[in-house]
Short mmCIF file of C-alpha atoms in Angstrom, two decimals:
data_model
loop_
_atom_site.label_atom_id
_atom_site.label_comp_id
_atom_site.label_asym_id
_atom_site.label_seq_id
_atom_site.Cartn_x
_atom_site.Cartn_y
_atom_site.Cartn_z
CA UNK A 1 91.06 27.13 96.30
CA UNK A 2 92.51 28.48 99.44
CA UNK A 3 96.58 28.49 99.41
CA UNK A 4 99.35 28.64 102.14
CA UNK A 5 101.75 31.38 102.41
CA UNK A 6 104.88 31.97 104.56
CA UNK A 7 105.13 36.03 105.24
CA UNK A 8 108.59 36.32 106.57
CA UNK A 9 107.75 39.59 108.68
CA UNK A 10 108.04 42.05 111.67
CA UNK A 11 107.05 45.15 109.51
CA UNK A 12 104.03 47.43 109.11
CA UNK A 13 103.44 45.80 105.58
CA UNK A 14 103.50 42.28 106.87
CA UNK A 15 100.96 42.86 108.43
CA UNK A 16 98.58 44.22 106.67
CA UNK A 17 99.73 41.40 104.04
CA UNK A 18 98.67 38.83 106.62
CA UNK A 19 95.56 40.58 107.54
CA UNK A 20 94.77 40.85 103.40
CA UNK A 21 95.28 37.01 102.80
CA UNK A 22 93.30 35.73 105.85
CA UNK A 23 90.65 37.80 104.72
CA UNK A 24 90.74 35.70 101.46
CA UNK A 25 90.89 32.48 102.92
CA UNK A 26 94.38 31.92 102.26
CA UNK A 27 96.20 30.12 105.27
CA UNK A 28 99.17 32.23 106.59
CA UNK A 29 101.91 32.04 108.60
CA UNK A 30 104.00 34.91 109.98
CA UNK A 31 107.31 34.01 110.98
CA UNK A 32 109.08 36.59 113.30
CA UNK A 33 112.98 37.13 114.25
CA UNK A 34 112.01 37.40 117.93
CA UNK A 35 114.77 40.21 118.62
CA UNK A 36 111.84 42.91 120.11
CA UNK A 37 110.48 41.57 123.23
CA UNK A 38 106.97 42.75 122.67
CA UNK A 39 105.92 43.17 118.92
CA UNK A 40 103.02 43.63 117.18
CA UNK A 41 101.15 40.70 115.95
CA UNK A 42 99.92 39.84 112.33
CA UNK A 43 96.44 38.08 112.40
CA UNK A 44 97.15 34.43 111.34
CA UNK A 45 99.24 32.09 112.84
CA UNK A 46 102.66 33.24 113.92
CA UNK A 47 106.14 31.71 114.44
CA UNK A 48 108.82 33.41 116.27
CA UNK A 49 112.38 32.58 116.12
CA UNK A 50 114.92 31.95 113.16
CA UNK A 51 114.93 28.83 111.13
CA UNK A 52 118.16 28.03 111.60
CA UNK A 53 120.00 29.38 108.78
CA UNK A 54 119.45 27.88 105.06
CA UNK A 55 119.37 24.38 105.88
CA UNK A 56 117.23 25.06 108.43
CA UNK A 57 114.50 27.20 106.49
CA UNK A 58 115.23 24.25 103.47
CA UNK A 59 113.30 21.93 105.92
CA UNK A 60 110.45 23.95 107.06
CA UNK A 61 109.72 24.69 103.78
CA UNK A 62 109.59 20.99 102.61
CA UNK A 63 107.94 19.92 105.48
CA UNK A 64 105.63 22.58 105.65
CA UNK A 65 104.98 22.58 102.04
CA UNK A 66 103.72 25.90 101.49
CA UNK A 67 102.79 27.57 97.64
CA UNK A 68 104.64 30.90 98.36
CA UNK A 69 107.30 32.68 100.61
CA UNK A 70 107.08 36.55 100.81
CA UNK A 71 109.66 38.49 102.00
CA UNK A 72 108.39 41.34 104.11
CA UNK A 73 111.66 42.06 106.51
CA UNK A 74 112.85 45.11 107.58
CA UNK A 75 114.81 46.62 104.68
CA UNK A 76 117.78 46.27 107.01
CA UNK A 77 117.23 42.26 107.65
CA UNK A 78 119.39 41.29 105.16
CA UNK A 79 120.69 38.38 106.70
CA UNK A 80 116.93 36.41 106.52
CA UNK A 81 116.35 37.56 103.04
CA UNK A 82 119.59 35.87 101.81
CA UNK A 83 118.55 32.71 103.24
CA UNK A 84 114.83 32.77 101.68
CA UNK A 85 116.42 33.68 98.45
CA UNK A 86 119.05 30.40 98.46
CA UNK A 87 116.09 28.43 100.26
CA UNK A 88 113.11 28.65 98.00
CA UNK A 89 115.57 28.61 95.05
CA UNK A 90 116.70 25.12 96.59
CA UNK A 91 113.26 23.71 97.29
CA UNK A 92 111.45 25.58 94.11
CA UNK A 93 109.48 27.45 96.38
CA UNK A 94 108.04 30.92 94.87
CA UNK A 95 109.41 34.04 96.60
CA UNK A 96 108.63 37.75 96.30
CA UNK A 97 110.15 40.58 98.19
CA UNK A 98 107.87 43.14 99.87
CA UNK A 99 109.80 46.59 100.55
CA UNK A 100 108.29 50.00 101.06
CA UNK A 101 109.81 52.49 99.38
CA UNK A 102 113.26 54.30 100.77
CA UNK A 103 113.07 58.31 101.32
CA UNK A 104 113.77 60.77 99.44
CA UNK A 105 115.60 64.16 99.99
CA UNK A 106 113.28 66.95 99.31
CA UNK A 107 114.33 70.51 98.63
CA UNK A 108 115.50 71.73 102.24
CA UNK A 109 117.37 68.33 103.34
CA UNK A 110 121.51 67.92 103.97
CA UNK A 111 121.20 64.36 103.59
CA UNK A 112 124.97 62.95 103.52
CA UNK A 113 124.94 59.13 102.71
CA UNK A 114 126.87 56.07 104.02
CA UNK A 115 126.89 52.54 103.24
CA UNK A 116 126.95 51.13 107.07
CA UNK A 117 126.12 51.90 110.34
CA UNK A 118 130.23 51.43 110.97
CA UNK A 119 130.57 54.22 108.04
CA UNK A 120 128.64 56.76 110.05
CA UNK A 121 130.13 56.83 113.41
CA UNK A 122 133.32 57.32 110.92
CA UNK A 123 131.73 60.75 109.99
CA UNK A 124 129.60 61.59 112.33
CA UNK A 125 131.99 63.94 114.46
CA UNK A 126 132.54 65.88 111.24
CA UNK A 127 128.64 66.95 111.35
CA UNK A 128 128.14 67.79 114.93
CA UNK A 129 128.45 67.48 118.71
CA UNK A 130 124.76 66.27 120.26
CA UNK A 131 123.44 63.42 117.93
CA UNK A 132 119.42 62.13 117.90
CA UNK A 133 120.95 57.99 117.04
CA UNK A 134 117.91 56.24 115.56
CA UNK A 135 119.26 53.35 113.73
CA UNK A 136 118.24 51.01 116.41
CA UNK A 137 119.77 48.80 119.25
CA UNK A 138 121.62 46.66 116.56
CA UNK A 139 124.87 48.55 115.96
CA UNK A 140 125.40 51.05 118.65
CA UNK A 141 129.08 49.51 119.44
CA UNK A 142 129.58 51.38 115.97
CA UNK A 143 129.45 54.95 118.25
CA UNK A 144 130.58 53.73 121.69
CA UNK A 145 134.02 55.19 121.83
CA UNK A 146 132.79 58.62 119.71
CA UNK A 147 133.31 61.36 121.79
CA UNK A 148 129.96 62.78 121.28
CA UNK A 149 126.14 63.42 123.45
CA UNK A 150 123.81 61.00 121.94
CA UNK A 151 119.93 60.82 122.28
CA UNK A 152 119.10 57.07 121.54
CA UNK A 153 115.89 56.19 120.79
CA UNK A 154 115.02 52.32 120.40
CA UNK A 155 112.34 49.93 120.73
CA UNK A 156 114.35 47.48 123.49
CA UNK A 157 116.81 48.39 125.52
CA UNK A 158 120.40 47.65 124.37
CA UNK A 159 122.98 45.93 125.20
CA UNK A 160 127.09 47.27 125.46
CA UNK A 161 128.71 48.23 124.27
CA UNK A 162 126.52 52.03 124.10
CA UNK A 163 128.12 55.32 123.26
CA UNK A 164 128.91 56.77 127.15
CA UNK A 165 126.86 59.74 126.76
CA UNK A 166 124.14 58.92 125.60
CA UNK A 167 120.57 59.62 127.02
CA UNK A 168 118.33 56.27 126.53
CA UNK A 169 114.92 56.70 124.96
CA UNK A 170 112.59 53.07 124.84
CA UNK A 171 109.56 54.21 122.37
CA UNK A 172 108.42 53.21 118.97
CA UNK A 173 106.45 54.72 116.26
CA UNK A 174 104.55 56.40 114.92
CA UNK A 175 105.64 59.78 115.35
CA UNK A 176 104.58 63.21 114.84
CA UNK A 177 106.54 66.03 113.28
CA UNK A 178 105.52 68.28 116.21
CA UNK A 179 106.87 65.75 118.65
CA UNK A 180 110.17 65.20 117.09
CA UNK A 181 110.41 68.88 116.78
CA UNK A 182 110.31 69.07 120.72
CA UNK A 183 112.94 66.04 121.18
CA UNK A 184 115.74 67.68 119.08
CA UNK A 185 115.23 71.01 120.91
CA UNK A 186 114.83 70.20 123.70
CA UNK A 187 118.32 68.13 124.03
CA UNK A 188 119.91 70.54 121.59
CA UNK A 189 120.42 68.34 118.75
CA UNK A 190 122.31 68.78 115.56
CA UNK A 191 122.75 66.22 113.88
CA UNK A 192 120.22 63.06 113.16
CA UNK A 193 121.54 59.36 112.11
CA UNK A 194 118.79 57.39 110.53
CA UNK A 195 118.77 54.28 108.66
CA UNK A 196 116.57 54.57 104.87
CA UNK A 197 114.00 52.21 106.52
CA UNK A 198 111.11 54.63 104.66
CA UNK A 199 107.18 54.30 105.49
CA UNK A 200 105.12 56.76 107.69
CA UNK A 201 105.94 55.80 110.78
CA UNK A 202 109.22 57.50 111.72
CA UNK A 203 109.51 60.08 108.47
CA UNK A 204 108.87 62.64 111.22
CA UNK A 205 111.94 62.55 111.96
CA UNK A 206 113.00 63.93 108.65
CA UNK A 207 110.57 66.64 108.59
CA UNK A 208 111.73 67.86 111.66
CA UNK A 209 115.48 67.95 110.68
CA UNK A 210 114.64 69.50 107.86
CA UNK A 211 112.20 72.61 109.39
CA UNK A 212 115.83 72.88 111.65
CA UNK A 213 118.36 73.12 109.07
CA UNK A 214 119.97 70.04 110.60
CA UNK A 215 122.09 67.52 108.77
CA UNK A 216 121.58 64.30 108.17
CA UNK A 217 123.43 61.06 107.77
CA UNK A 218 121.76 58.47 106.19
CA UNK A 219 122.90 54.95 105.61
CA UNK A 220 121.61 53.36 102.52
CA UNK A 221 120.34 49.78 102.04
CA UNK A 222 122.14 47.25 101.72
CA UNK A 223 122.18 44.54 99.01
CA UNK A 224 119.36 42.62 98.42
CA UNK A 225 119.04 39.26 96.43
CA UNK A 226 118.20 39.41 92.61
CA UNK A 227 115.06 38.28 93.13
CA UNK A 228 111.15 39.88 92.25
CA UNK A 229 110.36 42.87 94.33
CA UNK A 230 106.82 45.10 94.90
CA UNK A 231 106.41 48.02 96.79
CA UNK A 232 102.86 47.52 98.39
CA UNK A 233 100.64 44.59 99.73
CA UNK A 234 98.33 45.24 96.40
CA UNK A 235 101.39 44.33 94.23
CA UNK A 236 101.79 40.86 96.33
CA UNK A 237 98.28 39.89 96.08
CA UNK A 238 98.62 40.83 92.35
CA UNK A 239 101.34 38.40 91.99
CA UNK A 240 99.77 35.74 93.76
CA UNK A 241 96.91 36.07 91.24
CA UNK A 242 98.47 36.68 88.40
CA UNK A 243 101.17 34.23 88.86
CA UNK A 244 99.05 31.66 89.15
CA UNK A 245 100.46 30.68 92.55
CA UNK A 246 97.53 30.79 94.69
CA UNK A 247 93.98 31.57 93.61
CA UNK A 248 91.30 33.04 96.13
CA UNK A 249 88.18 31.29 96.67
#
């Protein structure tokens, strides 16, 4: 018996989650935030746009009545995953939370944690004069009136407030130690401000910090419902299975 599955998504693991379940027959849709103007696309249908806060996501889930809602946001979303949390709990609707793995310092790093992006720009001048910012368009109001040279690297371009000195760089991953290597010398950087997103695609970044002695602030995740919570697209279709939520035909 094929099932139905809402993969709340926009990340590298939602999609190969989407991918996985169509290739079992299982009918999926993707639902996107809509905030990047050209993303990737899961296989399977896709929705893009919010719900419309709880209520709103309360209805599409009754209407739509799906067997499962999985939770495969950015680890920084945190917004959305509150709202599937209350929603599913509402309607009885099962929910698991997909998040990769955050980083971890390695022997080499200066890693100096903070719990928001507002707590960085508080420290950032203590760490250094030319900063690679790559904590995304969301935020940068946070550094606008630092006094600092910023490389800004982000998928979209942003919107002001920016930092005044700031070069703009539009690109998205994945990256390659040898090219992030190049960036930070070649604008003199040193200092990096990254978000824990973790995965493969932009852990160059840390490498290359690292191989240049350069410190790092790195703001942690924030709070995330008390709900269940796997690390890979394996442990989702394992809970699906097991669970007894869906079965694959």
């Amino acid at each position: 018996m094929s099932g139905y599955v809402l993969v709340l998504g926009g990340t590298a693991e939602a999609r190969s989650l989407a991918a996985a379940l169509v290739d079992r027959g299982v009918r999926v849709v993707s639902s996107l935030a809509g905030r990047v103007r050209a993303p990737r696309l899961p296989v399977g249908e896709v929705r893009v746009g919010g719900f419309g806060g709880v209520d709103g996501l309360r209805a599409w889930l009754a209407r739509e009545g799906v067997d499962a809602v999985v939770d495969a946001t950015h680890p920084f979303a945190e917004r959305i995953s509150w709202s599937a949390a209350e929603a599913c709990a509402a309607e009885g609707v099962p929910l698991l939370v997909l998040r990769r793995p955050g980083w971890t310092a390695r022997d080499g790093d200066d890693w100096h944690w903070v719990s928001t992006v507002d707590s960085a720009a508080a420290v950032l001048p203590g760490y250094g004069s030319r900063v690679f910012l790559t904590t995304g368009r969301q935020g940068l109001s946070a550094f606008a009136s630092l006094d600092l040279w910023f490389l800004v690297r982000t998928v979209d371009e942003p919107k002001p407030p920016v930092p005044q000195r700031m070069r703009l760089l539009l690109d998205r991953g994945p990256y390659t130690v040898e090219g992030e290597l190049g960036l930070m010398r070649e604008h003199g950087i040193d200092v990096l401000v990254s978000k824990d997103s973790g995965g493969r695609l932009t852990v160059a970044k840390l490498d290359a910090a690292r191989e240049l002695g350069l410190p790092v602030v790195m703001v942690r995740r924030p709070a995330v419902p008390d709900v269940g919570r796997v690390g890979s697209v394996d442990g989702v279709l394992a809970w699906l299975i097991e669970g007894g939520v869906l079965r694959f035909s």
